[in-house]
XYZ file of C-alpha atoms in Angstrom:
366
model
C 84.414 91.482 90.768
C 81.326 93.351 89.546
C 79.703 96.009 91.710
C 76.291 95.177 92.966
C 73.301 97.503 92.668
C 73.679 100.194 95.279
C 70.515 101.131 97.239
C 71.156 104.611 98.459
C 68.094 104.488 100.768
C 69.254 101.198 102.365
C 70.038 101.266 106.048
C 73.468 102.701 106.445
C 73.828 103.232 110.136
C 77.118 102.233 111.612
C 77.180 99.122 113.814
C 76.533 100.224 117.431
C 79.881 98.999 118.686
C 81.719 100.844 115.946
C 79.857 104.074 116.642
C 79.758 103.991 120.453
C 82.681 101.783 121.541
C 85.190 103.142 119.070
C 84.275 106.474 117.365
C 82.336 108.282 120.101
C 84.484 106.866 122.870
C 87.636 108.478 121.307
C 86.039 111.592 119.941
C 86.237 110.509 116.266
C 84.012 110.973 113.328
C 83.579 108.549 110.437
C 83.452 111.383 107.899
C 86.909 112.685 108.704
C 88.596 109.511 109.929
C 90.561 109.380 106.695
C 92.392 112.300 105.055
C 91.275 113.215 101.513
C 92.548 115.467 98.773
C 90.341 118.272 100.155
C 92.820 118.627 102.987
C 96.107 117.443 101.557
C 97.992 119.307 98.803
C 99.938 116.314 97.534
C 96.826 114.296 97.075
C 95.285 117.072 94.967
C 98.140 116.552 92.486
C 96.918 113.064 91.630
C 93.160 113.768 91.816
C 92.842 113.477 88.029
C 94.134 109.926 88.201
C 92.340 108.674 91.309
C 90.856 109.967 94.557
C 92.984 109.292 97.633
C 92.598 108.406 101.236
C 95.305 108.378 103.921
C 95.090 107.221 107.509
C 97.238 109.321 109.950
C 98.331 108.273 113.447
C 101.007 109.565 115.734
C 104.223 107.805 114.682
C 107.000 105.987 116.493
C 107.020 106.945 120.259
C 105.172 110.287 119.743
C 102.032 109.043 121.591
C 104.141 108.347 124.646
C 105.707 111.806 124.515
C 102.274 113.459 123.957
C 101.027 111.972 127.241
C 104.149 112.676 129.306
C 103.917 115.968 131.203
C 107.726 116.484 131.311
C 108.110 115.763 127.586
C 111.340 117.685 126.529
C 109.990 118.553 123.089
C 109.762 122.328 122.605
C 107.555 122.411 119.506
C 103.874 122.463 120.421
C 102.728 119.719 118.022
C 105.451 117.378 119.405
C 105.021 118.395 123.078
C 102.721 117.327 125.915
C 99.033 117.345 124.932
C 96.845 117.406 128.025
C 93.684 116.238 126.268
C 95.381 113.086 125.169
C 96.767 112.451 128.621
C 93.273 112.844 130.086
C 91.807 110.514 127.453
C 94.408 107.883 128.013
C 93.882 108.093 131.773
C 90.085 107.910 131.408
C 90.265 104.848 129.175
C 92.964 103.167 131.327
C 95.317 103.079 128.305
C 98.174 105.120 129.715
C 100.486 102.174 130.296
C 99.812 100.821 126.809
C 100.229 104.228 125.228
C 103.566 104.729 126.964
C 104.790 101.431 125.534
C 103.405 102.037 122.040
C 105.833 102.193 119.141
C 103.963 102.870 115.910
C 107.167 102.491 113.766
C 109.127 99.416 114.810
C 111.572 99.906 111.895
C 112.201 103.579 112.608
C 115.689 105.081 112.545
C 116.901 108.040 114.674
C 116.750 110.439 111.753
C 113.006 109.954 111.319
C 111.643 108.842 114.615
C 113.880 110.073 117.423
C 113.543 113.206 119.502
C 113.655 116.160 117.024
C 113.654 113.618 114.092
C 112.532 114.514 110.615
C 109.327 112.379 110.449
C 106.847 113.555 107.767
C 104.123 113.435 110.391
C 105.224 116.957 111.407
C 105.239 118.375 107.853
C 102.166 119.929 106.188
C 98.986 119.839 108.332
C 100.675 117.602 110.832
C 103.067 120.478 111.874
C 100.489 123.266 111.786
C 98.690 123.028 115.121
C 98.036 120.857 118.164
C 94.462 120.057 116.955
C 95.781 117.892 114.181
C 98.268 116.139 116.482
C 95.495 115.501 119.008
C 93.226 114.022 116.409
C 96.016 111.678 115.227
C 96.555 110.770 118.862
C 92.946 109.928 119.436
C 92.953 107.646 116.433
C 96.154 105.980 117.740
C 94.505 105.393 121.157
C 91.438 103.917 119.464
C 93.642 101.528 117.550
C 95.536 100.451 120.707
C 92.354 99.949 122.658
C 90.745 97.481 120.123
C 92.582 97.043 116.804
C 89.871 94.931 115.161
C 87.050 97.253 116.175
C 89.008 100.270 114.997
C 89.760 98.351 111.734
C 86.045 97.923 111.174
C 85.532 101.676 111.626
C 88.308 102.245 108.966
C 86.582 99.786 106.685
C 83.230 101.548 106.957
C 85.000 104.883 106.221
C 86.631 103.464 103.151
C 83.285 101.995 101.963
C 81.649 105.477 101.975
C 84.392 106.883 99.761
C 84.404 103.769 97.548
C 80.726 104.041 96.871
C 81.158 107.714 95.796
C 84.148 106.761 93.584
C 82.123 104.006 91.930
C 79.202 106.356 91.301
C 81.527 108.885 89.618
C 83.432 106.230 87.625
C 86.879 106.974 89.194
C 89.477 104.929 91.120
C 90.164 105.232 94.813
C 93.640 105.025 96.242
C 94.195 104.035 99.932
C 97.118 104.304 102.329
C 96.659 103.038 105.844
C 100.333 103.550 106.740
C 100.229 107.314 106.353
C 102.495 108.121 109.291
C 103.015 104.807 111.065
C 103.030 101.037 110.432
C 99.623 100.434 111.963
C 98.566 97.727 114.495
C 101.191 95.304 115.857
C 99.858 92.477 113.753
C 100.042 94.561 110.563
C 97.083 95.949 108.567
C 97.313 93.064 106.064
C 96.843 90.530 108.840
C 94.320 92.351 111.097
C 91.248 90.127 111.627
C 87.909 91.835 110.976
C 84.699 90.066 112.095
C 81.436 91.036 110.373
C 78.019 89.846 111.485
C 75.388 88.660 109.111
C 73.405 91.865 109.448
C 76.495 93.992 108.924
C 77.367 92.042 105.808
C 73.918 92.500 104.431
C 73.887 96.186 105.296
C 77.208 96.753 103.470
C 75.999 94.835 100.464
C 72.752 96.798 100.173
C 74.260 100.195 100.993
C 77.615 100.055 99.256
C 77.164 97.397 96.578
C 79.936 94.986 97.529
C 79.947 91.578 99.029
C 81.874 91.274 102.251
C 81.196 87.839 103.723
C 80.074 87.460 107.321
C 82.645 85.906 109.642
C 86.303 86.623 110.249
C 88.590 87.686 107.436
C 91.697 89.945 107.336
C 91.609 93.567 106.357
C 93.549 92.631 103.306
C 90.896 90.190 102.193
C 88.134 92.740 102.906
C 89.877 95.398 100.784
C 90.394 93.068 97.837
C 86.544 92.898 97.512
C 86.357 96.611 96.539
C 86.840 96.644 92.773
C 87.670 100.350 92.374
C 90.180 100.441 95.198
C 93.949 100.564 94.823
C 95.623 99.806 98.143
C 99.205 100.974 98.400
C 101.698 101.580 101.170
C 105.210 102.806 101.977
C 106.976 100.679 104.550
C 110.342 100.453 106.229
C 109.884 96.825 107.011
C 112.463 94.221 105.819
C 111.635 91.959 102.932
C 110.865 88.855 104.987
C 108.773 87.813 108.000
C 105.079 88.016 108.696
C 105.189 91.848 108.689
C 107.720 92.160 105.868
C 107.318 93.597 102.395
C 106.823 90.244 100.741
C 104.043 89.251 103.180
C 102.337 92.646 102.588
C 102.518 92.155 98.840
C 101.266 88.582 99.009
C 98.278 89.862 100.937
C 97.339 92.122 97.996
C 98.957 95.419 98.961
C 100.993 97.383 96.440
C 103.939 98.288 98.670
C 106.985 100.533 98.103
C 110.054 100.013 100.266
C 111.233 103.123 102.155
C 115.026 103.711 102.068
C 116.691 104.365 105.472
C 119.856 106.292 104.794
C 120.760 106.280 108.544
C 120.218 102.570 109.092
C 123.367 100.402 109.654
C 122.070 98.043 106.903
C 120.371 100.728 104.832
C 122.036 100.139 101.444
C 121.807 96.314 101.632
C 118.174 96.531 102.658
C 117.484 98.835 99.665
C 119.281 96.479 97.305
C 117.331 93.495 98.705
C 114.019 95.288 98.222
C 114.891 96.033 94.633
C 115.997 92.448 93.971
C 112.602 91.253 95.170
C 110.901 93.627 92.770
C 109.881 96.421 95.091
C 110.150 100.138 94.241
C 112.506 101.933 96.599
C 111.536 105.414 97.916
C 114.464 107.671 98.681
C 114.176 111.180 100.225
C 116.588 113.779 98.827
C 117.381 117.370 99.833
C 116.452 118.827 96.478
C 114.563 122.085 96.261
C 111.280 122.274 94.473
C 111.768 123.120 90.864
C 115.333 121.850 90.686
C 115.982 118.934 88.272
C 115.961 115.472 89.836
C 118.573 112.747 89.074
C 117.667 110.378 86.309
C 119.225 107.332 88.103
C 120.665 106.194 91.427
C 123.683 103.931 91.920
C 123.602 101.762 95.107
C 126.746 99.938 96.133
C 127.289 97.561 99.103
C 130.385 95.386 98.986
C 130.461 93.659 95.616
C 126.817 94.424 94.945
C 126.031 97.430 92.655
C 122.750 98.444 90.964
C 121.930 101.539 88.813
C 118.287 102.192 88.973
C 116.161 104.681 86.983
C 114.163 107.221 89.000
C 110.738 108.712 88.955
C 109.505 111.978 90.515
C 107.529 110.850 93.534
C 106.180 114.299 94.217
C 104.144 114.549 90.961
C 101.440 112.367 92.627
C 101.092 109.757 95.395
C 99.785 106.867 93.179
C 102.770 104.521 93.459
C 100.843 101.705 91.952
C 101.427 103.451 88.588
C 105.184 103.282 88.913
C 107.363 100.400 87.729
C 107.958 97.451 89.978
C 109.157 93.841 89.461
C 112.379 93.296 87.414
C 112.354 96.885 86.246
C 111.514 98.385 89.623
C 112.280 102.097 89.975
C 113.597 104.389 92.610
C 110.952 106.935 93.691
C 112.634 110.207 94.618
C 110.833 112.333 97.273
C 112.014 115.855 98.028
C 112.608 116.314 101.717
C 109.645 118.047 103.381
C 110.007 120.576 106.199
C 109.316 118.729 109.498
C 108.347 121.290 112.101
C 110.525 121.128 115.181
C 113.139 118.813 113.724
C 116.745 119.063 114.841
C 118.958 119.529 111.672
C 121.858 117.773 113.359
C 119.695 114.705 114.001
C 117.720 114.623 110.809
C 120.455 115.284 108.187
C 121.130 111.523 107.807
C 117.411 111.014 106.953
C 117.857 112.261 103.364
C 120.550 112.252 100.662
C 122.334 115.486 99.710
C 121.816 117.034 96.265
C 125.140 116.313 94.617
C 126.579 113.757 92.201
C 129.438 112.451 94.368
C 129.107 109.019 96.132
C 127.487 109.400 99.568
C 129.012 106.988 102.001
C 126.644 105.376 104.503
C 127.149 102.695 107.107
C 127.195 99.728 104.777
C 127.815 101.148 101.384
C 127.251 104.177 99.167
C 124.570 105.894 97.135
C 125.236 108.133 94.180
C 122.751 110.380 92.439
C 123.175 110.500 88.663
C 121.960 113.485 86.562
C 121.773 113.391 82.800
C 124.776 114.873 80.924
């Protein structure tokens, strides 16, 4: 779809409900709603290929723990955050926040108390300010998913316009640290008024029709955007990998080494043409395996690997019949309990590693 003429002096004010009822209400700012390569070291690695945007929320049951005064977590970024408690109380969201699970397919190794979730690595593990910001975004999403989705859309549009002007691609991940709204980002309905549609066309040069369409349909109207996600969902169902792909998202399946059906789930994802991301305890600079063997019962597959830490643009990696395994070096998750999070990643050796329903073997070149 060709990009329309962009009128930089066209009215670009956010809709009043987005500004007041979403952003200002939860202490958010449209300019920093999404993480860019300016504040994320891994995104900088792929900046020559495309600019990147990631949306970060508090994962799993972390929001519940953040607003619970007797939270047993000892690490500050995982512990009770009074400002989030006050915000949830003020907005009458405490009950919903306590019920919220941002990662319905989590396993104990990544999402439990002391788990190894990547939310607590990098900037996420540095200080409470980052955790509080992710918590405010999560509360805004819980309060009104569709209104929050429009705020995200407007934030993406700002970056997309800049990417188009500079002749570069823009990569987007909405599932940076959680799975998003309960209905799934690909199914989230976004309603645009006639005036909002006209403002977007004049200011950002893309046609987003008035009326109700899904987030997936809106994102497909942005010609320079590459929308990709990692997901621990199963292959089938309205929130599954196939449904996400059918909606236009380039999705990579996340391997769950500590799930009872982890190996079979990984094999199923590969058979449906999805890449499979596997975390491994391999130090930076050490050579990575060239292939991975997955075995469950009478099913065996040997899959070639790619280094997932070179960049985060998974849409460049093989999928379909020749789908690859994306190897990701395990990151330090601040406050993790090693005894809990060991099952989250594979060990760095060439022997078969026996999991609940099969085995995985890393293969290095001779």
